[in-house]
């Protein structure tokens, strides 16, 4: 047995951070304090994951543990600094968070139709505590992920988005989080709650980036309750600096005939991890989880998905793509669980990876765990390179080798952007071309930009 | 639950046909395990000193190991002091020919469908039969000897070819490899040994039948097959055990070594007693099987049909060390009643242009649980490595389970790895289609399941394919048995 | 030989057939036509005994016996053959093996000796030539990877080999090109015999250009709303199904 977390050097700074952030929640109802305490106890009991932990086998977090992160100081930005991160042509509501705190002056929280609300978590707790009580830190209460517990204990702020029954938002809602650089390593913990009541519909955009290239650790947790017949589409662009440690968890529960989709573009971070966990809790519920991860240089990117088919007649689809170059490493683990009696489950998962360099590595683990018999489940995983026949074809049409490869790499990635809202697609494509190996060459080929 | 599902469940309610006990007098050591027992086993087998030392080292290492519980299998704790580690049919001396073999033993093999005498005469398959712990007869020996092929019991190999044994024993599965392999290294009693010299193509299938007969006996056989440069050999293994209320442990180790240009094909039809319908009794089949493609252009192919045992943990693996070497794994695993099958393979690509194929078919019925667990690992050196994996699961009845746990680790950018898996219920529409053509339900089930497994069966040598198909049919039929 | 009386039948708890009465005598060819959703395929599947298709009331008798009491394989051995609208693929099971098992099940049921492999091959090769199917299909898995037309021909081949007393063709003509349609029609015509009856379930009348029916029945909303000779099919071809549905809608409800 290793030393208990409490006796390790990392313990104290986190304990201090817990006490310090506690003050932010002084005005909150008593149950908030109780849940924070509970989360802290869970985290301090286990500490950071060990490499022996099956869920973290390929992703050591010792670098995070060994860096003395301090809670990020409150930082005020001006609109000019934020604007580049708002997709061109986007005119919907925006909640801007800087270093883990909501910046009302930079946000556009109002203007939503009646029955739709976007506010900061602190305001929400003051206004409608009884409304948040059943969901906040409850949708993701049973997670054994230590960072979910850490988030519960240390979250400074977050957004609360609520849609009343039948409310459909035509415009997407943008949640932007920026971490401003500093000379010392800082950390921020953000917790969002989305409640889509029966029959409502909303598209959520989440964008996360760094200002400057300071070392920071950002732990985000988003809880989504998808009501009966409701539809929530979540689209995320993570473009942190290569020195950041962005860890994120997305936890959704989907009721009868509800529909949830997520599409995550994970491009940045020294070590980045996305945990997506969807519970299909009502019959007819469905989800579609897609994503694209990109790792170059010394980046390490990890995606874990889990879908629980808990009741009969649920369906899920997953398509994740990965591009790994340089000395980077990408990890994918997708687990599909079909519980006993969850008959007529229909689950499909695919994970395709491009490995572009001799120093890079990909580890993929698709898993099916099935306890019902009337099911249709499949998964597929591939690791490979660009198709040399295609490379040759492009070269025979006059492209040089590098340009041909860049174009094909971009084309492989571009599939993941299909169907996204145009302004988002442009933002993603721009980031992708900037970060993709040979992106400059691909840009020339795909004249769009 | 629909009528059809119920019928299917009845059909898969099979009885075990090989559950007889042979009244053969046995020479056994007392229950339990300590250094003295190991010395006794080694002495009974007149082993050279190095082997006794090897066993004792393994035993001492084993004492420090914990029984693994990483698999999804569930079972009551095993009392290692309640097992008999050596049981041999009592005969004055080793039989020199089949005429000297205890007729009761020969009748046992007859019942198993392995008439050693006839087989020797007609079938052209050389058979080594292992009864409880000891190899009782090896046929066709003389003919093989002419080609320089050694096919004998492990004990005999230790006596007659100690240098070969010493050179290769533990070179693929080291004595400290894992809990059960280490236990085997300490107490292994017998098994088969095969050596095919350079450039020789073994002209017949080599076959071993294993049977556990005595009560409370563990079977810890050890098989070592070495194919020297350019040699080719196909080896078959079959297993049965009597019906007993208590669980019996089977912890075998199989090591394969293929040198440059050599090919080894290893086929198993595993039909250990699976326990009764309530999950009482049955064999714990915890086996370590591994092949080493040590030379360039070598090939190791595993084919297995696993219908028996209460619990099976088995991952026949291939280390693809030589450039251009090939590893294959073809598997059918049936888990019925309360059986738990946790099986799969590891393909470790080290050499350049190494290739591996994995084809796994799992069938779960009753309360059975079937898991595919696999690892495809491509090291940095394995330029141009290729793997293709396909895992299909068929479910019958709403209390069974099927899991697929593949792991893919790739460190070379010129490698290609493809994995596909599917899980589905036995097709109601297929059953109806067959029935509409007048085919009885149980025949239809058997037809569809055999069709599902066909790609694996076709990898088996002909005689075995027929046997495997029948075995599967019996396992899926109700009254017949 | 087949008597359907006031048959009500449901699929997934929903009543689809609402009082069908139909008599099929030996040697007759009946065409059952009707718009989509009228219950044509339900009738075909009810006759074959498909699971999930439940008789609610009424009766089906087969040579005086209650057909609904028989499991599907018994019905097949009794000589009832259903050519599937969507023939099923059975991976790993060869067409040859499948057909032989099916034929011998029927022969055994009739007290005839089972055919051995040689005799069977001779028989099936002859039938394949009739249907215009390449022998290679014998060694392929049942319907696996077959095109739509090949699947339908395979159904006709099975019918030719099994020589049923009653053949029910469930939209066997749908989705076929003209050559395949002719092959199917020829297969059906070859089967016509005084002791054998055929029920053609079809949406279009074009198959009836090649297989001339004795009677045409129009099914709408789960009932036979009109019966007639071949000319009824031609009328439907010209006027569509709308006018019949209107006629039904205007009938007083009893």
mmCIF file of N, CA, C and O in Angstrom, chain A residues 57-58 329 340-341 343 355-385, chain B residues 5 367 375 380 386 395-426:
data_model
loop_
_atom_site.group_PDB
_atom_site.id
_atom_site.type_symbol
_atom_site.label_atom_id
_atom_site.label_comp_id
_atom_site.label_asym_id
_atom_site.label_seq_id
_atom_site.Cartn_x
_atom_site.Cartn_y
_atom_site.Cartn_z
ATOM 1 N N UNK A 57 -4.804 3.654 -15.884
ATOM 2 C CA UNK A 57 -3.650 2.830 -16.213
ATOM 3 C C UNK A 57 -2.672 3.513 -17.168
ATOM 4 O O UNK A 57 -1.464 3.423 -17.010
ATOM 5 N N UNK A 58 -3.212 4.169 -18.185
ATOM 6 C CA UNK A 58 -2.342 4.752 -19.198
ATOM 7 C C UNK A 58 -2.096 6.240 -18.975
ATOM 8 O O UNK A 58 -1.441 6.879 -19.783
ATOM 9 N N UNK A 329 0.871 10.890 -26.805
ATOM 10 C CA UNK A 329 0.206 9.631 -26.511
ATOM 11 C C UNK A 329 -1.296 9.895 -26.378
ATOM 12 O O UNK A 329 -1.705 10.865 -25.741
ATOM 13 N N UNK A 340 -28.964 -5.905 -16.888
ATOM 14 C CA UNK A 340 -29.948 -6.982 -16.953
ATOM 15 C C UNK A 340 -31.322 -6.361 -17.242
ATOM 16 O O UNK A 340 -31.662 -5.334 -16.684
ATOM 17 N N UNK A 341 -32.059 -6.960 -18.098
ATOM 18 C CA UNK A 341 -33.408 -6.518 -18.458
ATOM 19 C C UNK A 341 -33.450 -5.251 -19.311
ATOM 20 O O UNK A 341 -34.526 -4.790 -19.658
ATOM 21 N N UNK A 343 -33.470 -4.801 -22.281
ATOM 22 C CA UNK A 343 -33.593 -5.463 -23.581
ATOM 23 C C UNK A 343 -33.733 -4.445 -24.711
ATOM 24 O O UNK A 343 -34.025 -3.295 -24.472
ATOM 25 N N UNK A 355 -1.915 7.207 -36.405
ATOM 26 C CA UNK A 355 -0.660 7.308 -35.663
ATOM 27 C C UNK A 355 0.385 7.818 -36.647
ATOM 28 O O UNK A 355 0.720 7.136 -37.613
ATOM 29 N N UNK A 356 0.886 9.030 -36.409
ATOM 30 C CA UNK A 356 1.698 9.675 -37.444
ATOM 31 C C UNK A 356 3.193 9.685 -37.174
ATOM 32 O O UNK A 356 3.958 10.130 -38.016
ATOM 33 N N UNK A 357 3.618 9.239 -36.008
ATOM 34 C CA UNK A 357 5.050 9.334 -35.737
ATOM 35 C C UNK A 357 5.563 8.118 -34.989
ATOM 36 O O UNK A 357 4.838 7.482 -34.235
ATOM 37 N N UNK A 358 6.837 7.791 -35.199
ATOM 38 C CA UNK A 358 7.401 6.601 -34.546
ATOM 39 C C UNK A 358 7.518 6.757 -33.037
ATOM 40 O O UNK A 358 7.699 5.772 -32.335
ATOM 41 N N UNK A 359 7.434 7.973 -32.539
ATOM 42 C CA UNK A 359 7.571 8.158 -31.093
ATOM 43 C C UNK A 359 6.212 8.268 -30.413
ATOM 44 O O UNK A 359 6.130 8.424 -29.202
ATOM 45 N N UNK A 360 5.147 8.242 -31.189
ATOM 46 C CA UNK A 360 3.815 8.416 -30.611
ATOM 47 C C UNK A 360 3.218 7.064 -30.230
ATOM 48 O O UNK A 360 3.712 6.026 -30.642
ATOM 49 N N UNK A 361 2.185 7.109 -29.435
ATOM 50 C CA UNK A 361 1.563 5.852 -28.989
ATOM 51 C C UNK A 361 0.052 6.022 -28.843
ATOM 52 O O UNK A 361 -0.427 7.071 -28.433
ATOM 53 N N UNK A 362 -0.653 4.959 -29.175
ATOM 54 C CA UNK A 362 -2.102 4.954 -28.989
ATOM 55 C C UNK A 362 -2.498 3.709 -28.220
ATOM 56 O O UNK A 362 -2.041 2.609 -28.524
ATOM 57 N N UNK A 363 -3.325 3.891 -27.221
ATOM 58 C CA UNK A 363 -3.870 2.758 -26.475
ATOM 59 C C UNK A 363 -5.382 2.869 -26.510
ATOM 60 O O UNK A 363 -5.940 3.855 -26.046
ATOM 61 N N UNK A 364 -6.009 1.877 -27.088
ATOM 62 C CA UNK A 364 -7.465 1.960 -27.167
ATOM 63 C C UNK A 364 -8.105 0.703 -26.608
ATOM 64 O O UNK A 364 -7.616 -0.393 -26.812
ATOM 65 N N UNK A 365 -9.164 0.896 -25.878
ATOM 66 C CA UNK A 365 -9.829 -0.183 -25.160
ATOM 67 C C UNK A 365 -11.335 -0.024 -25.261
ATOM 68 O O UNK A 365 -11.944 0.608 -24.419
ATOM 69 N N UNK A 366 -11.934 -0.538 -26.319
ATOM 70 C CA UNK A 366 -13.393 -0.491 -26.376
ATOM 71 C C UNK A 366 -13.941 -1.668 -25.567
ATOM 72 O O UNK A 366 -13.377 -2.751 -25.615
ATOM 73 N N UNK A 367 -14.972 -1.449 -24.819
ATOM 74 C CA UNK A 367 -15.476 -2.546 -23.989
ATOM 75 C C UNK A 367 -16.989 -2.682 -24.073
ATOM 76 O O UNK A 367 -17.697 -1.695 -23.996
ATOM 77 N N UNK A 368 -17.427 -3.919 -24.191
ATOM 78 C CA UNK A 368 -18.863 -4.206 -24.152
ATOM 79 C C UNK A 368 -19.118 -5.093 -22.950
ATOM 80 O O UNK A 368 -18.464 -6.110 -22.783
ATOM 81 N N UNK A 369 -20.056 -4.709 -22.117
ATOM 82 C CA UNK A 369 -20.387 -5.515 -20.956
ATOM 83 C C UNK A 369 -21.893 -5.705 -20.983
ATOM 84 O O UNK A 369 -22.640 -4.764 -20.755
ATOM 85 N N UNK A 370 -22.325 -6.931 -21.268
ATOM 86 C CA UNK A 370 -23.730 -7.117 -21.599
ATOM 87 C C UNK A 370 -24.382 -8.168 -20.730
ATOM 88 O O UNK A 370 -23.907 -9.299 -20.637
ATOM 89 N N UNK A 371 -25.465 -7.780 -20.077
ATOM 90 C CA UNK A 371 -26.167 -8.697 -19.182
ATOM 91 C C UNK A 371 -27.611 -8.943 -19.623
ATOM 92 O O UNK A 371 -28.410 -9.411 -18.850
ATOM 93 N N UNK A 372 -27.944 -8.532 -20.837
ATOM 94 C CA UNK A 372 -29.289 -8.794 -21.363
ATOM 95 C C UNK A 372 -29.094 -9.568 -22.648
ATOM 96 O O UNK A 372 -27.990 -9.613 -23.177
ATOM 97 N N UNK A 373 -30.137 -10.226 -23.162
ATOM 98 C CA UNK A 373 -29.870 -11.027 -24.353
ATOM 99 C C UNK A 373 -30.389 -10.427 -25.642
ATOM 100 O O UNK A 373 -29.817 -10.632 -26.700
ATOM 101 N N UNK A 374 -31.458 -9.645 -25.552
ATOM 102 C CA UNK A 374 -32.033 -9.150 -26.807
ATOM 103 C C UNK A 374 -31.396 -7.809 -27.147
ATOM 104 O O UNK A 374 -32.005 -6.759 -27.000
ATOM 105 N N UNK A 375 -30.155 -7.865 -27.571
ATOM 106 C CA UNK A 375 -29.408 -6.633 -27.790
ATOM 107 C C UNK A 375 -28.731 -6.664 -29.150
ATOM 108 O O UNK A 375 -28.542 -7.720 -29.736
ATOM 109 N N UNK A 376 -28.391 -5.488 -29.616
ATOM 110 C CA UNK A 376 -27.547 -5.388 -30.796
ATOM 111 C C UNK A 376 -26.418 -4.449 -30.429
ATOM 112 O O UNK A 376 -26.644 -3.249 -30.271
ATOM 113 N N UNK A 377 -25.237 -4.971 -30.211
ATOM 114 C CA UNK A 377 -24.138 -4.125 -29.793
ATOM 115 C C UNK A 377 -22.927 -4.417 -30.656
ATOM 116 O O UNK A 377 -22.677 -5.555 -31.006
ATOM 117 N N UNK A 378 -22.181 -3.395 -30.951
ATOM 118 C CA UNK A 378 -20.955 -3.643 -31.685
ATOM 119 C C UNK A 378 -19.951 -2.564 -31.360
ATOM 120 O O UNK A 378 -20.322 -1.462 -30.942
ATOM 121 N N UNK A 379 -18.695 -2.900 -31.487
ATOM 122 C CA UNK A 379 -17.685 -1.855 -31.441
ATOM 123 C C UNK A 379 -16.582 -2.179 -32.419
ATOM 124 O O UNK A 379 -16.379 -3.314 -32.812
ATOM 125 N N UNK A 380 -15.914 -1.151 -32.815
ATOM 126 C CA UNK A 380 -14.799 -1.339 -33.715
ATOM 127 C C UNK A 380 -13.722 -0.345 -33.341
ATOM 128 O O UNK A 380 -14.016 0.757 -32.886
ATOM 129 N N UNK A 381 -12.471 -0.762 -33.492
ATOM 130 C CA UNK A 381 -11.371 0.150 -33.214
ATOM 131 C C UNK A 381 -10.291 -0.088 -34.247
ATOM 132 O O UNK A 381 -10.036 -1.220 -34.626
ATOM 133 N N UNK A 382 -9.686 0.960 -34.700
ATOM 134 C CA UNK A 382 -8.568 0.798 -35.620
ATOM 135 C C UNK A 382 -7.439 1.734 -35.229
ATOM 136 O O UNK A 382 -7.665 2.806 -34.669
ATOM 137 N N UNK A 383 -6.226 1.282 -35.494
ATOM 138 C CA UNK A 383 -5.064 2.148 -35.374
ATOM 139 C C UNK A 383 -4.300 1.976 -36.678
ATOM 140 O O UNK A 383 -4.026 0.852 -37.089
ATOM 141 N N UNK A 384 -4.013 3.056 -37.326
ATOM 142 C CA UNK A 384 -3.311 2.897 -38.591
ATOM 143 C C UNK A 384 -2.747 4.207 -39.087
ATOM 144 O O UNK A 384 -2.596 5.167 -38.326
ATOM 145 N N UNK A 385 -2.424 4.209 -40.356
ATOM 146 C CA UNK A 385 -1.812 5.386 -40.972
ATOM 147 C C UNK A 385 -2.701 5.846 -42.108
ATOM 148 O O UNK A 385 -3.713 5.254 -42.396
ATOM 149 N N UNK B 5 -37.668 -18.617 -26.601
ATOM 150 C CA UNK B 5 -36.519 -18.500 -25.711
ATOM 151 C C UNK B 5 -36.520 -19.643 -24.703
ATOM 152 O O UNK B 5 -35.505 -20.270 -24.435
ATOM 153 N N UNK B 367 -27.350 -19.281 -17.300
ATOM 154 C CA UNK B 367 -26.743 -18.223 -16.494
ATOM 155 C C UNK B 367 -25.263 -18.087 -16.844
ATOM 156 O O UNK B 367 -24.483 -17.546 -16.066
ATOM 157 N N UNK B 375 -5.293 -8.722 -25.603
ATOM 158 C CA UNK B 375 -4.331 -7.632 -25.689
ATOM 159 C C UNK B 375 -3.595 -7.740 -27.017
ATOM 160 O O UNK B 375 -3.065 -8.797 -27.353
ATOM 161 N N UNK B 380 7.571 -0.667 -30.390
ATOM 162 C CA UNK B 380 8.201 0.290 -31.294
ATOM 163 C C UNK B 380 8.949 -0.403 -32.439
ATOM 164 O O UNK B 380 9.006 0.081 -33.551
ATOM 165 N N UNK B 386 0.756 -6.068 -38.294
ATOM 166 C CA UNK B 386 -0.670 -6.026 -38.621
ATOM 167 C C UNK B 386 -1.443 -6.938 -37.679
ATOM 168 O O UNK B 386 -1.016 -8.051 -37.397
ATOM 169 N N UNK B 395 -26.015 -14.677 -27.781
ATOM 170 C CA UNK B 395 -26.684 -14.801 -26.485
ATOM 171 C C UNK B 395 -27.944 -15.633 -26.623
ATOM 172 O O UNK B 395 -28.714 -15.463 -27.553
ATOM 173 N N UNK B 396 -28.132 -16.557 -25.650
ATOM 174 C CA UNK B 396 -29.354 -17.359 -25.637
ATOM 175 C C UNK B 396 -29.903 -17.359 -24.228
ATOM 176 O O UNK B 396 -29.290 -17.918 -23.330
ATOM 177 N N UNK B 397 -31.034 -16.728 -24.022
ATOM 178 C CA UNK B 397 -31.635 -16.681 -22.691
ATOM 179 C C UNK B 397 -31.307 -15.356 -22.034
ATOM 180 O O UNK B 397 -30.273 -14.753 -22.298
ATOM 181 N N UNK B 398 -32.194 -14.900 -21.147
ATOM 182 C CA UNK B 398 -32.034 -13.533 -20.650
ATOM 183 C C UNK B 398 -31.290 -13.454 -19.321
ATOM 184 O O UNK B 398 -31.331 -12.444 -18.641
ATOM 185 N N UNK B 399 -30.621 -14.532 -18.915
ATOM 186 C CA UNK B 399 -29.844 -14.467 -17.684
ATOM 187 C C UNK B 399 -28.358 -14.711 -17.938
ATOM 188 O O UNK B 399 -27.591 -14.945 -17.031
ATOM 189 N N UNK B 400 -27.986 -14.712 -19.186
ATOM 190 C CA UNK B 400 -26.574 -14.941 -19.494
ATOM 191 C C UNK B 400 -25.895 -13.591 -19.730
ATOM 192 O O UNK B 400 -26.542 -12.560 -19.739
ATOM 193 N N UNK B 401 -24.591 -13.622 -19.865
ATOM 194 C CA UNK B 401 -23.863 -12.375 -20.039
ATOM 195 C C UNK B 401 -22.725 -12.566 -21.033
ATOM 196 O O UNK B 401 -22.187 -13.663 -21.164
ATOM 197 N N UNK B 402 -22.394 -11.501 -21.738
ATOM 198 C CA UNK B 402 -21.278 -11.554 -22.681
ATOM 199 C C UNK B 402 -20.498 -10.256 -22.579
ATOM 200 O O UNK B 402 -21.078 -9.176 -22.586
ATOM 201 N N UNK B 403 -19.194 -10.384 -22.429
ATOM 202 C CA UNK B 403 -18.359 -9.191 -22.292
ATOM 203 C C UNK B 403 -17.205 -9.229 -23.283
ATOM 204 O O UNK B 403 -16.712 -10.288 -23.615
ATOM 205 N N UNK B 404 -16.798 -8.072 -23.707
ATOM 206 C CA UNK B 404 -15.674 -7.980 -24.630
ATOM 207 C C UNK B 404 -14.710 -6.936 -24.100
ATOM 208 O O UNK B 404 -15.085 -5.776 -23.962
ATOM 209 N N UNK B 405 -13.512 -7.364 -23.747
ATOM 210 C CA UNK B 405 -12.531 -6.432 -23.172
ATOM 211 C C UNK B 405 -11.218 -6.453 -23.960
ATOM 212 O O UNK B 405 -10.242 -7.043 -23.517
ATOM 213 N N UNK B 406 -11.209 -5.879 -25.120
ATOM 214 C CA UNK B 406 -9.946 -5.863 -25.858
ATOM 215 C C UNK B 406 -9.098 -4.659 -25.455
ATOM 216 O O UNK B 406 -9.645 -3.600 -25.125
ATOM 217 N N UNK B 407 -7.806 -4.832 -25.452
ATOM 218 C CA UNK B 407 -6.898 -3.711 -25.216
ATOM 219 C C UNK B 407 -5.940 -3.646 -26.401
ATOM 220 O O UNK B 407 -5.407 -4.667 -26.821
ATOM 221 N N UNK B 408 -5.777 -2.464 -26.937
ATOM 222 C CA UNK B 408 -4.885 -2.286 -28.082
ATOM 223 C C UNK B 408 -3.844 -1.240 -27.715
ATOM 224 O O UNK B 408 -4.199 -0.118 -27.348
ATOM 225 N N UNK B 409 -2.580 -1.606 -27.774
ATOM 226 C CA UNK B 409 -1.506 -0.652 -27.482
ATOM 227 C C UNK B 409 -0.569 -0.616 -28.678
ATOM 228 O O UNK B 409 0.020 -1.626 -29.027
ATOM 229 N N UNK B 410 -0.461 0.538 -29.287
ATOM 230 C CA UNK B 410 0.344 0.624 -30.504
ATOM 231 C C UNK B 410 1.414 1.697 -30.353
ATOM 232 O O UNK B 410 1.109 2.849 -30.048
ATOM 233 N N UNK B 411 2.652 1.314 -30.558
ATOM 234 C CA UNK B 411 3.766 2.262 -30.437
ATOM 235 C C UNK B 411 4.511 2.417 -31.757
ATOM 236 O O UNK B 411 5.576 2.993 -31.783
ATOM 237 N N UNK B 412 3.997 1.834 -32.821
ATOM 238 C CA UNK B 412 4.688 1.973 -34.106
ATOM 239 C C UNK B 412 3.738 2.543 -35.155
ATOM 240 O O UNK B 412 2.648 2.020 -35.357
ATOM 241 N N UNK B 413 4.167 3.625 -35.828
ATOM 242 C CA UNK B 413 3.248 4.302 -36.744
ATOM 243 C C UNK B 413 3.078 3.567 -38.070
ATOM 244 O O UNK B 413 2.244 3.969 -38.870
ATOM 245 N N UNK B 414 3.836 2.519 -38.300
ATOM 246 C CA UNK B 414 3.645 1.775 -39.545
ATOM 247 C C UNK B 414 2.888 0.487 -39.262
ATOM 248 O O UNK B 414 2.931 -0.452 -40.034
ATOM 249 N N UNK B 415 2.200 0.446 -38.132
ATOM 250 C CA UNK B 415 1.434 -0.746 -37.780
ATOM 251 C C UNK B 415 -0.033 -0.506 -38.095
ATOM 252 O O UNK B 415 -0.490 0.630 -38.122
ATOM 253 N N UNK B 416 -0.744 -1.580 -38.334
ATOM 254 C CA UNK B 416 -2.187 -1.454 -38.564
ATOM 255 C C UNK B 416 -2.919 -2.424 -37.660
ATOM 256 O O UNK B 416 -2.621 -3.612 -37.661
ATOM 257 N N UNK B 417 -3.853 -1.906 -36.889
ATOM 258 C CA UNK B 417 -4.610 -2.760 -35.981
ATOM 259 C C UNK B 417 -6.090 -2.508 -36.192
ATOM 260 O O UNK B 417 -6.518 -1.369 -36.240
ATOM 261 N N UNK B 418 -6.816 -3.586 -36.347
ATOM 262 C CA UNK B 418 -8.256 -3.451 -36.548
ATOM 263 C C UNK B 418 -8.985 -4.368 -35.606
ATOM 264 O O UNK B 418 -8.649 -5.552 -35.509
ATOM 265 N N UNK B 419 -9.963 -3.854 -34.929
ATOM 266 C CA UNK B 419 -10.739 -4.681 -34.012
ATOM 267 C C UNK B 419 -12.222 -4.483 -34.294
ATOM 268 O O UNK B 419 -12.678 -3.369 -34.442
ATOM 269 N N UNK B 420 -12.942 -5.598 -34.358
ATOM 270 C CA UNK B 420 -14.390 -5.492 -34.535
ATOM 271 C C UNK B 420 -15.052 -6.444 -33.570
ATOM 272 O O UNK B 420 -14.572 -7.562 -33.380
ATOM 273 N N UNK B 421 -16.144 -6.021 -32.984
ATOM 274 C CA UNK B 421 -16.860 -6.927 -32.093
ATOM 275 C C UNK B 421 -18.350 -6.706 -32.243
ATOM 276 O O UNK B 421 -18.803 -5.600 -32.516
ATOM 277 N N UNK B 422 -19.097 -7.776 -32.072
ATOM 278 C CA UNK B 422 -20.542 -7.625 -32.097
ATOM 279 C C UNK B 422 -21.154 -8.580 -31.091
ATOM 280 O O UNK B 422 -20.583 -9.623 -30.785
ATOM 281 N N UNK B 423 -22.289 -8.196 -30.570
ATOM 282 C CA UNK B 423 -23.013 -9.051 -29.642
ATOM 283 C C UNK B 423 -24.463 -9.037 -30.041
ATOM 284 O O UNK B 423 -25.032 -7.975 -30.255
ATOM 285 N N UNK B 424 -25.048 -10.214 -30.194
ATOM 286 C CA UNK B 424 -26.471 -10.220 -30.509
ATOM 287 C C UNK B 424 -27.101 -11.510 -30.035
ATOM 288 O O UNK B 424 -26.434 -12.483 -29.720
ATOM 289 N N UNK B 425 -28.409 -11.459 -29.990
ATOM 290 C CA UNK B 425 -29.204 -12.595 -29.594
ATOM 291 C C UNK B 425 -29.261 -13.590 -30.753
ATOM 292 O O UNK B 425 -29.148 -13.182 -31.906
ATOM 293 N N UNK B 426 -29.468 -14.864 -30.435
ATOM 294 C CA UNK B 426 -29.669 -15.822 -31.527
ATOM 295 C C UNK B 426 -30.902 -15.343 -32.301
ATOM 296 O O UNK B 426 -31.899 -14.937 -31.726
#
